[in-house]
Amino acid sequence: MTIATGLPPRLAELPRVSLAHLPTPLEPMHNLTHHTGGAPMVIKRDDCTGLAMGGNKIRQLEFYLGEAVAQRADTLVITGAVQSNFVRSAIAAGNRMGLQSHVQLERRVDRDDELYRNSGNVLLNRLMGATIHAYPDGEDEAGADRNLEAIAADLRADGHTPYIIHLSPGHAPLGALGYVVAAEEIIQQVEAGAPGFDEVVVASGSGHTHGGLLFGLRWLGCDVPVTGVCVRRDAASQRERILARTAEVADLLDVDNPVTPADIVLSDEFLAPGYGLAGSATNEAISLAACLEGLLVDPVYTGKALAGAMDRASKTTDTVLYVHTGGTPALFAYQHELAGEPDS
Ligand SMILES: Cc1ncc(COP(=O)(O)O)c(C=O)c1O
């Protein structure tokens, strides 16, 4: 890998706070490699970003909180699924920076059991003192954002200065910048002797992680394939989202987009039975990671991405880099499925 001309200069001018423990480890996964019997597998441990159980969203929040602090906001307003890692991470980031949080939890997954509603990320949200609002629809991004505006209006009327982290497309992709930075970190680690790789596999949801990483790698001249494993939408709709995301990043950084349509590779093979629900390959990946590597991955995001990475590794001799984006608190909300117990 030859690289490192530096990231677009505009990036360093945007407000950012330091939240993540960086760099996260980049290391081999010998036992999973042996198990798949195919290509070597290496892992980027972004589950280890530190704050409140870590994950990819901590890198992203460095830029959102940077802007919130610059605007002298005192309250974060954010929406997500009931077991959202982004919501949990935002509350933690807000607490660290002295902001309260109002969070809206959407009904994205058809589940009402006690653990899903109260354990995992929801337990941590409450522990960290957030005010929790409910939103009945999980597939209406624009509606969810409108409701955030209503919550923010009430906060303003009470004398607060809210900062909204929007969900729907059309807002500055600040989160993706965290992964533009991560691309440089990965390349620098390889240059300093960490295991190299020939392709990357990462979960693809809002597209900030996938889009930002792809943008950063291409900008820095690294042309390895990056496969996004769909966790929420099918490959065709996710493709549009990633294309848009990388174009928005280019606009924000005031440079040409180094990502071409041919760079966008997606797999929706592990999406079924749907968002927040794990299929058999995902459950197997969760179990193998735990039993062979002592590595915890979740049913919503990182188990699906690992199933995708293992699938790639079984079909190639090239080294596969799996990006572990966190999400481990959700394991506790899925205790019944994972431990083979009936629902309560
Ligand atoms: C643990 C985890 N991994 C991956 C993702 C997907 O990241 P993105 O939304 O940036 O596509 C999420 C999104 O919430 C997540 O919580």
Coordinates of C-alpha atoms and ligand atoms in Angstrom, one line a residue:
M1 CA 0.0 0.0 0.0
T2 CA 1.5 3.3 -1.0
I3 CA -0.2 6.4 0.3
A4 CA -0.4 9.4 2.6
T5 CA -0.7 12.7 0.9
G6 CA -2.8 13.9 3.8
L7 CA -6.6 14.5 4.1
P8 CA -8.4 17.5 2.6
P9 CA -7.2 20.6 4.5
R10 CA -10.8 21.7 5.2
L11 CA -11.2 18.7 7.5
A12 CA -8.9 20.2 10.1
E13 CA -10.8 23.5 10.0
L14 CA -14.1 21.9 11.1
P15 CA -14.9 21.8 14.8
R16 CA -14.1 18.5 16.5
V17 CA -13.8 17.4 20.0
S18 CA -11.8 14.4 21.2
L19 CA -13.9 11.5 22.5
A20 CA -12.5 8.3 21.1
H21 CA -9.6 6.3 22.4
L22 CA -7.5 6.2 19.2
P23 CA -5.9 4.5 17.4
T24 CA -8.0 1.4 17.9
P25 CA -6.1 -1.9 17.4
L26 CA -5.7 -3.5 14.0
E27 CA -4.8 -7.1 14.5
P28 CA -5.1 -10.6 13.0
M29 CA -7.9 -13.1 13.8
H30 CA -6.0 -16.3 13.6
N31 CA -8.7 -18.6 14.9
L32 CA -11.5 -17.4 12.7
T33 CA -9.0 -17.5 9.8
H34 CA -8.2 -21.1 10.6
H35 CA -11.9 -21.9 10.9
T36 CA -13.0 -20.5 7.6
G37 CA -10.0 -22.2 6.0
G38 CA -9.8 -19.4 3.4
A39 CA -8.1 -16.0 3.3
P40 CA -6.5 -14.4 6.3
M41 CA -8.8 -12.3 8.3
V42 CA -7.8 -9.1 10.2
I43 CA -9.9 -6.9 12.4
K44 CA -10.1 -3.1 13.1
R45 CA -11.3 -2.9 16.7
D46 CA -13.6 0.1 16.6
D47 CA -15.6 -1.6 19.3
C48 CA -12.7 -0.3 21.4
T49 CA -13.2 3.4 20.9
G50 CA -13.7 3.7 24.7
L51 CA -16.6 5.9 25.6
A52 CA -19.6 4.1 27.2
M53 CA -18.8 0.8 25.6
G54 CA -17.4 2.3 22.4
G55 CA -18.3 1.6 18.8
N56 CA -18.2 3.5 15.5
K57 CA -20.5 6.3 16.6
I58 CA -18.0 7.7 19.0
R59 CA -15.7 8.6 16.0
Q60 CA -18.7 10.2 14.3
L61 CA -19.8 12.1 17.4
E62 CA -16.5 13.9 17.6
F63 CA -17.7 16.1 14.7
Y64 CA -21.3 16.5 15.8
L65 CA -20.3 17.5 19.3
G66 CA -17.6 19.8 17.8
E67 CA -20.4 21.7 16.1
A68 CA -22.7 21.5 19.1
V69 CA -20.1 23.0 21.4
A70 CA -19.2 25.7 18.8
Q71 CA -22.9 26.6 18.8
R72 CA -22.9 26.7 22.6
A73 CA -25.7 24.1 22.7
D74 CA -26.8 22.8 26.1
T75 CA -29.0 19.9 24.9
L76 CA -28.6 17.1 22.3
V77 CA -31.7 15.9 20.4
I78 CA -31.4 12.6 18.6
T79 CA -33.5 9.8 17.2
G80 CA -32.9 6.1 16.6
A81 CA -34.2 2.6 17.1
V82 CA -35.1 1.4 20.6
Q83 CA -31.7 -0.4 20.8
S84 CA -29.8 2.3 19.0
N85 CA -26.1 2.5 19.6
F86 CA -25.9 6.0 18.2
V87 CA -28.4 7.2 20.8
R88 CA -26.5 5.6 23.6
S89 CA -23.2 6.9 22.3
A90 CA -24.6 10.4 21.8
I91 CA -25.9 10.6 25.4
A92 CA -22.4 9.6 26.6
A93 CA -20.7 12.1 24.4
G94 CA -23.2 14.8 25.5
N95 CA -22.5 14.0 29.2
R96 CA -18.7 14.2 28.6
M97 CA -19.1 17.6 27.0
G98 CA -21.6 18.9 29.5
L99 CA -24.8 18.6 27.4
Q100 CA -28.1 17.0 28.4
S101 CA -29.8 14.7 26.0
H102 CA -33.4 14.3 24.7
V103 CA -33.6 11.0 22.8
Q104 CA -36.4 9.7 20.6
L105 CA -36.7 5.9 20.3
E106 CA -38.5 4.7 17.2
R107 CA -40.4 1.5 16.8
R108 CA -38.3 0.0 14.1
V109 CA -38.3 -3.6 15.2
D110 CA -41.6 -5.4 15.9
R111 CA -40.7 -6.4 19.5
D112 CA -42.2 -5.5 22.8
D113 CA -40.5 -7.9 25.1
E114 CA -39.2 -6.8 28.4
L115 CA -35.5 -7.1 27.6
Y116 CA -35.7 -5.3 24.2
R117 CA -37.6 -2.4 25.8
N118 CA -35.4 -2.1 28.9
S119 CA -32.1 -3.8 28.8
G120 CA -29.0 -3.3 26.6
N121 CA -28.7 0.2 25.2
V122 CA -32.0 1.4 26.9
L123 CA -30.6 0.5 30.3
L124 CA -27.5 2.6 29.5
N125 CA -29.6 5.5 28.2
R126 CA -31.4 5.6 31.5
L127 CA -28.3 5.2 33.6
M128 CA -26.7 8.2 31.8
G129 CA -29.8 10.3 32.7
A130 CA -31.3 11.0 29.2
T131 CA -34.9 12.1 28.7
I132 CA -36.5 9.5 26.6
H133 CA -39.3 10.1 24.0
A134 CA -41.1 7.5 22.0
Y135 CA -41.9 7.6 18.3
P136 CA -44.4 5.0 16.9
D137 CA -43.0 4.7 13.3
G138 CA -39.6 3.2 12.5
E139 CA -39.6 3.7 8.7
D140 CA -40.4 7.4 8.5
E141 CA -37.0 9.3 8.6
A142 CA -38.5 12.6 7.7
G143 CA -41.3 12.3 10.2
A144 CA -38.9 11.3 13.0
D145 CA -36.8 14.3 12.2
R146 CA -39.9 16.6 12.2
N147 CA -40.7 15.3 15.7
L148 CA -37.1 16.1 16.7
E149 CA -37.7 19.7 15.6
A150 CA -40.9 19.8 17.8
I151 CA -38.9 18.5 20.8
A152 CA -36.2 21.1 20.1
A153 CA -38.9 23.9 19.8
D154 CA -40.2 22.9 23.3
L155 CA -36.7 23.0 24.6
R156 CA -36.1 26.5 23.1
A157 CA -39.4 27.7 24.7
D158 CA -37.9 26.5 28.1
G159 CA -34.8 28.5 27.5
H160 CA -32.5 25.8 26.2
T161 CA -30.2 25.7 23.2
P162 CA -30.7 22.4 21.5
Y163 CA -28.5 20.8 18.9
I164 CA -30.3 18.3 16.6
I165 CA -28.5 15.2 15.1
H166 CA -30.8 14.6 12.1
L167 CA -31.5 11.1 10.7
S168 CA -32.9 11.9 7.2
P169 CA -30.6 12.5 4.2
G170 CA -29.9 16.1 3.2
H171 CA -27.9 17.2 6.3
A172 CA -24.1 17.7 6.5
P173 CA -22.6 14.3 6.8
L174 CA -20.5 15.2 9.9
G175 CA -20.5 11.6 11.1
A176 CA -18.8 10.4 7.9
L177 CA -15.8 12.6 8.6
G178 CA -15.0 10.4 11.6
Y179 CA -14.4 7.6 9.1
V180 CA -12.5 9.7 6.7
V181 CA -10.1 10.2 9.6
A182 CA -10.3 6.5 10.4
A183 CA -9.1 5.6 6.9
E184 CA -5.9 7.6 7.4
E185 CA -5.5 5.9 10.8
I186 CA -5.7 2.5 9.2
I187 CA -3.3 3.3 6.5
Q188 CA -0.8 4.7 9.0
Q189 CA -1.1 1.6 11.1
V190 CA -0.3 -0.6 8.1
E191 CA 2.7 1.6 7.2
A192 CA 3.9 1.2 10.8
G193 CA 3.7 -2.6 10.6
A194 CA 0.1 -3.6 11.4
P195 CA -1.2 -6.5 9.2
G196 CA -2.0 -5.3 5.6
F197 CA -5.2 -6.2 3.8
D198 CA -6.6 -6.5 0.2
E199 CA -10.2 -5.8 0.9
V200 CA -12.5 -4.4 3.6
V201 CA -15.9 -5.4 4.9
V202 CA -18.0 -3.1 7.1
A203 CA -21.6 -2.7 8.2
S204 CA -23.6 -0.2 6.1
G205 CA -26.6 1.5 7.8
S206 CA -26.9 5.3 7.6
G207 CA -23.8 5.0 5.4
H208 CA -21.6 7.4 7.4
T209 CA -19.2 4.7 8.3
H210 CA -19.1 2.9 4.9
G211 CA -19.2 6.2 2.9
G212 CA -16.6 8.0 5.1
L213 CA -14.2 5.1 5.1
L214 CA -14.5 4.6 1.3
F215 CA -14.0 8.3 0.7
G216 CA -11.0 8.4 3.0
L217 CA -9.3 5.3 1.5
R218 CA -9.8 6.5 -2.1
W219 CA -8.7 10.0 -1.3
L220 CA -5.5 8.6 0.2
G221 CA -4.9 6.5 -2.9
C222 CA -5.9 3.1 -1.5
D223 CA -8.0 1.3 -4.0
V224 CA -8.9 -1.9 -2.2
P225 CA -12.5 -3.1 -2.6
V226 CA -14.8 -2.0 0.3
T227 CA -17.9 -4.1 0.8
G228 CA -20.7 -2.6 2.8
V229 CA -22.9 -5.3 4.4
C230 CA -26.5 -4.0 4.4
V231 CA -28.2 -4.0 7.8
R232 CA -31.3 -1.9 7.0
R233 CA -32.0 -1.6 3.3
D234 CA -31.5 -3.7 0.2
A235 CA -28.3 -3.2 -1.9
A236 CA -30.0 -1.1 -4.6
S237 CA -31.4 1.5 -2.1
Q238 CA -28.2 1.5 0.0
R239 CA -26.2 2.1 -3.2
E240 CA -28.0 5.4 -3.8
R241 CA -27.4 6.4 -0.1
I242 CA -23.6 5.7 -0.2
L243 CA -23.2 7.5 -3.5
A244 CA -25.0 10.5 -2.0
R245 CA -23.1 10.3 1.2
T246 CA -19.7 10.4 -0.5
A247 CA -20.8 13.3 -2.7
E248 CA -22.0 15.2 0.4
V249 CA -18.6 14.6 2.1
A250 CA -16.8 15.9 -1.0
D251 CA -19.0 19.1 -0.9
L252 CA -18.4 19.6 2.8
L253 CA -14.6 19.2 2.3
D254 CA -14.7 21.3 -0.8
V255 CA -12.9 18.7 -3.0
D256 CA -13.8 16.5 -5.9
N257 CA -15.3 13.2 -4.9
P258 CA -12.6 10.4 -5.3
V259 CA -15.3 7.7 -5.1
T260 CA -16.7 6.4 -8.4
P261 CA -20.0 4.4 -8.7
A262 CA -17.8 1.3 -9.4
D263 CA -16.3 1.7 -5.9
I264 CA -19.6 1.1 -4.3
V265 CA -19.9 -2.6 -3.4
L266 CA -22.8 -3.9 -1.3
S267 CA -24.0 -7.2 -0.1
D268 CA -27.6 -7.7 1.2
E269 CA -27.2 -11.4 1.6
F270 CA -27.2 -11.2 5.4
L271 CA -30.0 -8.6 5.8
A272 CA -32.9 -11.1 6.2
P273 CA -35.1 -11.4 8.1
G274 CA -34.7 -7.6 8.4
Y275 CA -33.4 -4.7 10.4
G276 CA -32.7 -5.7 14.0
L277 CA -33.3 -9.4 13.3
A278 CA -30.6 -12.0 12.9
G279 CA -30.6 -14.9 10.4
S280 CA -28.7 -18.2 10.8
A281 CA -25.4 -17.0 9.3
T282 CA -25.4 -14.0 11.6
N283 CA -26.1 -16.1 14.6
E284 CA -23.4 -18.5 13.6
A285 CA -20.9 -15.6 13.2
I286 CA -21.8 -14.3 16.7
S287 CA -21.2 -17.7 18.2
L288 CA -18.0 -18.4 16.3
A289 CA -16.5 -15.0 17.2
A290 CA -17.3 -15.5 20.8
C291 CA -16.1 -19.1 21.1
L292 CA -13.0 -18.9 18.8
E293 CA -11.8 -15.4 19.4
G294 CA -13.4 -14.2 22.6
L295 CA -14.8 -11.5 20.4
L296 CA -18.3 -10.0 21.0
V297 CA -20.4 -9.0 18.0
D298 CA -24.1 -8.1 17.9
P299 CA -27.2 -9.4 16.1
V300 CA -28.1 -6.0 14.5
Y301 CA -24.9 -4.7 12.8
T302 CA -21.6 -6.4 13.6
G303 CA -22.8 -10.0 13.5
K304 CA -24.2 -9.4 10.0
A305 CA -21.0 -7.7 8.9
L306 CA -18.9 -10.5 10.3
A307 CA -21.0 -13.1 8.5
G308 CA -20.2 -11.0 5.3
A309 CA -16.5 -10.9 6.1
M310 CA -16.3 -14.7 6.7
D311 CA -18.2 -15.3 3.5
R312 CA -15.7 -13.1 1.6
A313 CA -12.7 -14.8 3.3
S314 CA -14.1 -18.2 2.3
K315 CA -14.2 -17.2 -1.4
T316 CA -10.8 -15.5 -1.8
T317 CA -7.1 -15.8 -1.0
D318 CA -6.8 -12.0 -0.4
T319 CA -6.6 -10.7 3.2
V320 CA -10.0 -9.5 4.4
L321 CA -10.1 -6.6 6.9
Y322 CA -13.3 -6.7 9.0
V323 CA -14.2 -3.4 10.7
H324 CA -15.8 -4.1 14.1
T325 CA -18.1 -1.2 14.6
G326 CA -19.2 -2.1 18.2
G327 CA -22.9 -2.5 19.2
T328 CA -22.1 -5.0 21.9
P329 CA -24.6 -3.6 24.5
A330 CA -27.4 -4.8 22.3
L331 CA -26.4 -8.4 23.0
F332 CA -28.2 -8.1 26.4
A333 CA -31.4 -7.1 24.7
Y334 CA -31.3 -10.3 22.6
Q335 CA -30.6 -12.6 25.5
H336 CA -33.5 -14.9 24.7
E337 CA -32.5 -15.5 21.1
L338 CA -28.8 -15.8 21.9
A339 CA -29.2 -18.1 24.9
G340 CA -31.9 -20.1 23.1
E341 CA -34.6 -19.1 25.7
P342 CA -38.2 -18.5 24.9
D343 CA -39.4 -14.9 24.8
S344 CA -40.7 -13.6 28.2
Ligands
LIG1 C1 -22.7 -1.0 16.0 C2 -23.0 -0.4 14.7 N1 -22.3 -0.7 13.6 C3 -22.6 -0.2 12.4 C4 -23.6 0.8 12.2 C5 -23.8 1.3 10.9 O1 -23.1 2.5 10.8 P1 -23.6 3.7 9.9 O2 -24.9 4.2 10.4 O3 -22.6 4.7 10.0 O4 -23.8 3.1 8.5 C6 -24.3 1.2 13.4 C7 -25.3 2.2 13.2 O5 -26.0 2.6 14.1 C8 -24.0 0.6 14.6 O6 -24.7 1.0 15.7

